[in-house]
XYZ file of C-alpha atoms in Angstrom:
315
model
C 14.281 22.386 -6.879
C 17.285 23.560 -4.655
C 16.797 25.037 -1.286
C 19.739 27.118 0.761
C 18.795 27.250 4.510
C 19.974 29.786 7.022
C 20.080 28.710 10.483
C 21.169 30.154 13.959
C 24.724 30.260 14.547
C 24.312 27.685 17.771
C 23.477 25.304 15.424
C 25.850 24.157 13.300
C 26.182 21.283 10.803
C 26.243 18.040 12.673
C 30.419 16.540 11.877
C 28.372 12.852 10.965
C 26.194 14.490 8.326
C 28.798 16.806 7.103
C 31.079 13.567 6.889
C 27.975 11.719 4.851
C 27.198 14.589 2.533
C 31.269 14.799 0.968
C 30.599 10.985 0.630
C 27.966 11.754 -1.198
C 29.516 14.299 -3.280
C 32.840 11.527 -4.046
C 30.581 8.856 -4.945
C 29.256 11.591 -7.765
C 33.016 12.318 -8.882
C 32.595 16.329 -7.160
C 30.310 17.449 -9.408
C 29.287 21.468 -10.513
C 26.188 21.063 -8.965
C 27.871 19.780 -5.582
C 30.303 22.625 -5.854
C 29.548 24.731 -2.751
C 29.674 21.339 -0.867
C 32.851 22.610 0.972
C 34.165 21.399 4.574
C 35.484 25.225 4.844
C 31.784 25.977 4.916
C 28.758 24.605 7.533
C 26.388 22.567 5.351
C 23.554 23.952 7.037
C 23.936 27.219 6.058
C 25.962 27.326 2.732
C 25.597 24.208 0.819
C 23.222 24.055 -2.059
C 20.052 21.877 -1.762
C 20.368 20.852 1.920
C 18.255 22.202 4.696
C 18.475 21.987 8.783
C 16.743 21.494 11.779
C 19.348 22.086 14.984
C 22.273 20.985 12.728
C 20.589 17.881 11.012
C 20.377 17.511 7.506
C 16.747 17.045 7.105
C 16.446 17.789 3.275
C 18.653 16.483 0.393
C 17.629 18.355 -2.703
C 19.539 17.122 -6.221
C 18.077 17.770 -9.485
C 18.403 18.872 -12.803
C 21.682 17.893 -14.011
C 21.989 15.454 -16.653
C 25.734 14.953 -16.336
C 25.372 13.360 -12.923
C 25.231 9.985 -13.248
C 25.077 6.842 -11.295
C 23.404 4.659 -8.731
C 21.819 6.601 -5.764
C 24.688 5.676 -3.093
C 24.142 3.327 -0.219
C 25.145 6.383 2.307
C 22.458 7.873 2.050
C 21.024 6.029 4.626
C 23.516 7.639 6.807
C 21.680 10.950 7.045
C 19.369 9.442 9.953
C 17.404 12.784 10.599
C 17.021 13.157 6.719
C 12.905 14.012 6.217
C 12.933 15.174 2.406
C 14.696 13.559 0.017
C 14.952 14.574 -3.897
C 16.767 13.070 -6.690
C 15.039 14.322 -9.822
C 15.772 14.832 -13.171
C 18.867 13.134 -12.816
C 20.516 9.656 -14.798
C 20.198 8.005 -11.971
C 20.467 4.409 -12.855
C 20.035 0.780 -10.703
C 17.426 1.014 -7.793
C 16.989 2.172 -4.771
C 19.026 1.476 -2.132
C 18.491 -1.234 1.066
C 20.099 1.487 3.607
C 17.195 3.807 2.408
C 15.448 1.653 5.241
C 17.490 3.401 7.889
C 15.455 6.883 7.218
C 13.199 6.402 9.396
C 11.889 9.707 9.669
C 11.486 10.131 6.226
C 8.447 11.849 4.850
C 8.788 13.281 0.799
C 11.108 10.821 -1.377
C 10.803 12.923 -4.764
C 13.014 10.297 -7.428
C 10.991 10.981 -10.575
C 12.815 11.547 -14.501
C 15.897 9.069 -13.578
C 16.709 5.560 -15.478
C 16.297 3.924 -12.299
C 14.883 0.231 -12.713
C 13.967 -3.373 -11.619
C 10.609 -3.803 -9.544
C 10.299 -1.314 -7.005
C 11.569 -3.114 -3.611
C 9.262 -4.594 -0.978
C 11.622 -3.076 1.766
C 10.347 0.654 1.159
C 7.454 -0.530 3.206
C 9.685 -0.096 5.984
C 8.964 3.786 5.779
C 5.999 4.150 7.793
C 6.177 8.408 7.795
C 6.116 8.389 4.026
C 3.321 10.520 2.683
C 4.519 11.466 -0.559
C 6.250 9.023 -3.093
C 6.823 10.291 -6.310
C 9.049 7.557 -8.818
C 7.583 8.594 -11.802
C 9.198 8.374 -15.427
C 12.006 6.068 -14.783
C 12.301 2.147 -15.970
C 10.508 0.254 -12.807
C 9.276 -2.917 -13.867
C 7.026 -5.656 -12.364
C 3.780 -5.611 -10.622
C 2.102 -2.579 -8.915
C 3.566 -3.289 -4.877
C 0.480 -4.355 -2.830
C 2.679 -2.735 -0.090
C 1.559 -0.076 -0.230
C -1.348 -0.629 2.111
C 1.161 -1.001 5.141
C 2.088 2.340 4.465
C -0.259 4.036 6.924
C 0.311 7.704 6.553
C 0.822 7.504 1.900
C -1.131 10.472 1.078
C 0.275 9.645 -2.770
C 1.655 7.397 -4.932
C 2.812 8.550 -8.723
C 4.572 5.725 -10.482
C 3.633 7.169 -14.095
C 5.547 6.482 -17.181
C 7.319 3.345 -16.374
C 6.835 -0.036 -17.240
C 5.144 -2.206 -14.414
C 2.548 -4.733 -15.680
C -0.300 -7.293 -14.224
C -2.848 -6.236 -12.381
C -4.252 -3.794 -9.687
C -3.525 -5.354 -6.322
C -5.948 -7.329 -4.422
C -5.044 -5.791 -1.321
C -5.699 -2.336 -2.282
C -9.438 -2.950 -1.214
C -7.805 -2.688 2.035
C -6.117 0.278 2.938
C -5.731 0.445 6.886
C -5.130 4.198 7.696
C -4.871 6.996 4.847
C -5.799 5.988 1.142
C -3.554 7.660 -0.995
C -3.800 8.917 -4.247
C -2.783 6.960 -7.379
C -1.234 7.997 -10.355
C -0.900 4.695 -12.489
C -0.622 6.501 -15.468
C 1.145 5.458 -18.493
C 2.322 1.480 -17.913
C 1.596 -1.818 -19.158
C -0.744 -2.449 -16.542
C -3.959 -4.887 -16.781
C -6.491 -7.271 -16.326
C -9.982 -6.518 -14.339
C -9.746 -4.029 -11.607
C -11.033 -5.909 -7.893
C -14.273 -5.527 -7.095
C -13.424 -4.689 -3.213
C -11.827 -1.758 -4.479
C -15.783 -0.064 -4.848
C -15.619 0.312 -0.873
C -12.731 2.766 -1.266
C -13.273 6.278 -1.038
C -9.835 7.309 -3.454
C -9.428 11.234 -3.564
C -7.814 11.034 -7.121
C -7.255 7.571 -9.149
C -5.244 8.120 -12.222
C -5.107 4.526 -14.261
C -4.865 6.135 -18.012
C -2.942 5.043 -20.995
C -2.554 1.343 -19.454
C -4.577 -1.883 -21.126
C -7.101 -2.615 -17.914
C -10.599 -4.340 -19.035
C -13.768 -5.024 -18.159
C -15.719 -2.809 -15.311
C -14.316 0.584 -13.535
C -17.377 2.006 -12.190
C -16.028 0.408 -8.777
C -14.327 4.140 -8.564
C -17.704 5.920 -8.444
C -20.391 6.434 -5.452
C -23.090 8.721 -4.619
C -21.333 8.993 -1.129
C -17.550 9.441 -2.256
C -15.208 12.045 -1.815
C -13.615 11.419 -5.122
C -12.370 14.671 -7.078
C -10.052 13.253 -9.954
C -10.909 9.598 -11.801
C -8.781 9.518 -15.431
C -9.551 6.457 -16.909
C -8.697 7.163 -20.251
C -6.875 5.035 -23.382
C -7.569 1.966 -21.336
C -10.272 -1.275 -22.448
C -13.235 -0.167 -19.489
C -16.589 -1.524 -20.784
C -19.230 -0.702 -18.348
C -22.616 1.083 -18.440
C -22.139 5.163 -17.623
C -25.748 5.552 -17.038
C -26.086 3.033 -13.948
C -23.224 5.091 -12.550
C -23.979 7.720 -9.478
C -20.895 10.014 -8.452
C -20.064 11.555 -5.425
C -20.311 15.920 -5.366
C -16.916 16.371 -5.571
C -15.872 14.941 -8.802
C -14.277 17.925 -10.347
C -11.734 16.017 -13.236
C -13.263 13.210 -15.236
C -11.415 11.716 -18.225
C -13.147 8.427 -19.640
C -12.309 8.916 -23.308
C -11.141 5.999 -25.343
C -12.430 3.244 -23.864
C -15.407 1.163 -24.304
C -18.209 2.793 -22.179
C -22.229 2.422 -22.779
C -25.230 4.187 -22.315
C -26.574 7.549 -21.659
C -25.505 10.147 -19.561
C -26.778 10.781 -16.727
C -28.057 14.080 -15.591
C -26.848 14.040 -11.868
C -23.266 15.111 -14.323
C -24.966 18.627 -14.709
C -24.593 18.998 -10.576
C -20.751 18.012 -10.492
C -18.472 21.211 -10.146
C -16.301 19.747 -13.328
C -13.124 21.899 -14.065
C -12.226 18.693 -16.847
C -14.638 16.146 -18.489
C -13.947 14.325 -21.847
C -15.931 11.068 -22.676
C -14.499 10.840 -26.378
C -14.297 7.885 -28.485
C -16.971 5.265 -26.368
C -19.861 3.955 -27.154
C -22.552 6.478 -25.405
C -25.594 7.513 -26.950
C -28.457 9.682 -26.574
C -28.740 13.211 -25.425
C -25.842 15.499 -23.504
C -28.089 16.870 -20.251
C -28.166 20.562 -20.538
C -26.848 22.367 -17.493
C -24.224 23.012 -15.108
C -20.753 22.751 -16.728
C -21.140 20.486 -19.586
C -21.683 22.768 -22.175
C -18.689 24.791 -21.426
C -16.625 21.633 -22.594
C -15.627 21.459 -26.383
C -17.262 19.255 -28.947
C -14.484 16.999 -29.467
C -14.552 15.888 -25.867
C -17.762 14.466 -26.711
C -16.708 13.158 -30.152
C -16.257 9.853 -31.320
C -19.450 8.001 -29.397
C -22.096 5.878 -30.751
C -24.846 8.103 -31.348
C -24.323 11.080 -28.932
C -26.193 14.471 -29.646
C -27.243 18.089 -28.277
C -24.827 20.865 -27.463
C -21.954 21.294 -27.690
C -21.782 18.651 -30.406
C -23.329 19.932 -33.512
C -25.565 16.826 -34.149
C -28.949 17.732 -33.385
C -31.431 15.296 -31.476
């Protein structure tokens, strides 16, 4: 994603940023996707991937070039205005940067498809005008950051495809401001998910393909906004027919876990757009109505002793 901004003429590329930005460009040994990145040229309105407000850099936007390899340098901190900042699709490699601290109006940090690793650093909760932090498929180990709740305005969290383990933070039953959206996908998390997490009201929860036991139902409530719970290729064992869900729930992925029960007919009232309960342990009759028989069989295959339409096993 590269943007090229055109500003007014009265506003021209601030010498400090300009100064930062050619830094940036050495530490990266001048590369092709750098090359309009020219001190002959104002950065605000010529250079590839950066973007202006009155003559400060305000969006970095690198990505897409495999040849550019690296740590993510320190100066980046030096672009003190600097609001968006993308490194994607990259070879990024070592973590992210103290000086990162420094961007304190920062509001997108987009740093997903690098090698980047080590646990993700406590000192990003710094950022308090992050809403959008996107670090997925890279090589971040350690625990999930129960930071994250001093974030106040997080809107969402992706971390998928890495490698953090343990379990889901305690402190995530206590998010002060703005619960964000979590996309755990695709770890080596585990263990039991808390039980204060039931009094949070998550818009989407994404927890699939990790090894997380015992109860999840904590995600569900008659009175909850939610509109996306995957909990799929995980170890929940909990009974689906005791569960209520809120009217919103439009993208529901339980399959391959450990699930019990019937389902229950308030599902037939949900405005589902994706539903697949595969390979559980549910039984009985699939409610007729609503959206559910829209769904294919085989995301209803695989259970105990599920019938009725779509699957072709009569009751």
């Amino acid at each position: 994603m590269l943007f090229i901004s055109s500003l007014p003429s009265s506003y021209s590329c601030n010498s400090k940023d300009e100064n930062t930005l050619l830094q940036i460009k050495k530490h990266f040994n001048n590369p092709d996707l750098l090359s309009t990145w020219s001190p002959a040229t104002d950065c605000c309105t010529s250079w590839t991937g950066i973007e202006c407000t009155n003559g400060r850099v305000t969006l970095l936007s690198m990505s897409k070039d495999n040849n550019l390899v690296g740590h993510i340098p320190d100066q980046i901190g030096d672009l003190l205005e600097l609001q968006s900042l993308e490194m994607s699709y990259m070879n990024l490699t070592g973590n992210i940067p103290r000086t990162i601290t420094k961007l304190k109006h920062l509001d997108f940090i987009f740093l997903k498809w690098n090698r980047l690793s080590g646990p993700i650093p406590d000192y990003i909760s710094e950022l308090k005008n992050v809403t959008f932090m996107d670090l997925s498929y890279n090589k971040f180990t350690g625990p999930v950051p129960g930071w994250l709740t001093q974030m106040p305005k997080l809107q969402t969290f992706q971390i998928d495809n890495n490698s953090l383990t343990g379990p889901i933070p305690n402190s995530f039953g206590s998010f002060v401001d703005s619960v964000p959206n979590l996309f755990l996908k695709n770890n080596k998390l585990s263990g039991k998910i808390p039980e204060s997490l039931s009094k949070i009201d998550f818009q989407a929860v994404v927890l699939a393909g990790n090894s997380f036991t015992g109860d999840g139902s904590m995600f569900f409530g008659g009175n909850k906004r939610t509109v996306q719970v995957d909990l799929s290729r995980n170890k929940f064992e909990f009974d689906l027919s005791k569960v209520k869900f809120g009217k919103s729930m439009a993208l529901l992925d339980l399959s391959h876990n450990r699930i019990f029960g019937k389902l229950p007919r308030e599902l037939t009232e949900l405005p589902l757009q994706r539903f697949n309960i595969s390979y559980n342990r549910l039984c009985g009759k699939i409610p007729r109505g609503g959206k559910l028989q829209t769904f294919k069989s085989y995301e209803f295959a695989h259970n105990r002793c599920l019938c009725g339409s779509p699957l072709k096993k009569a009751c």
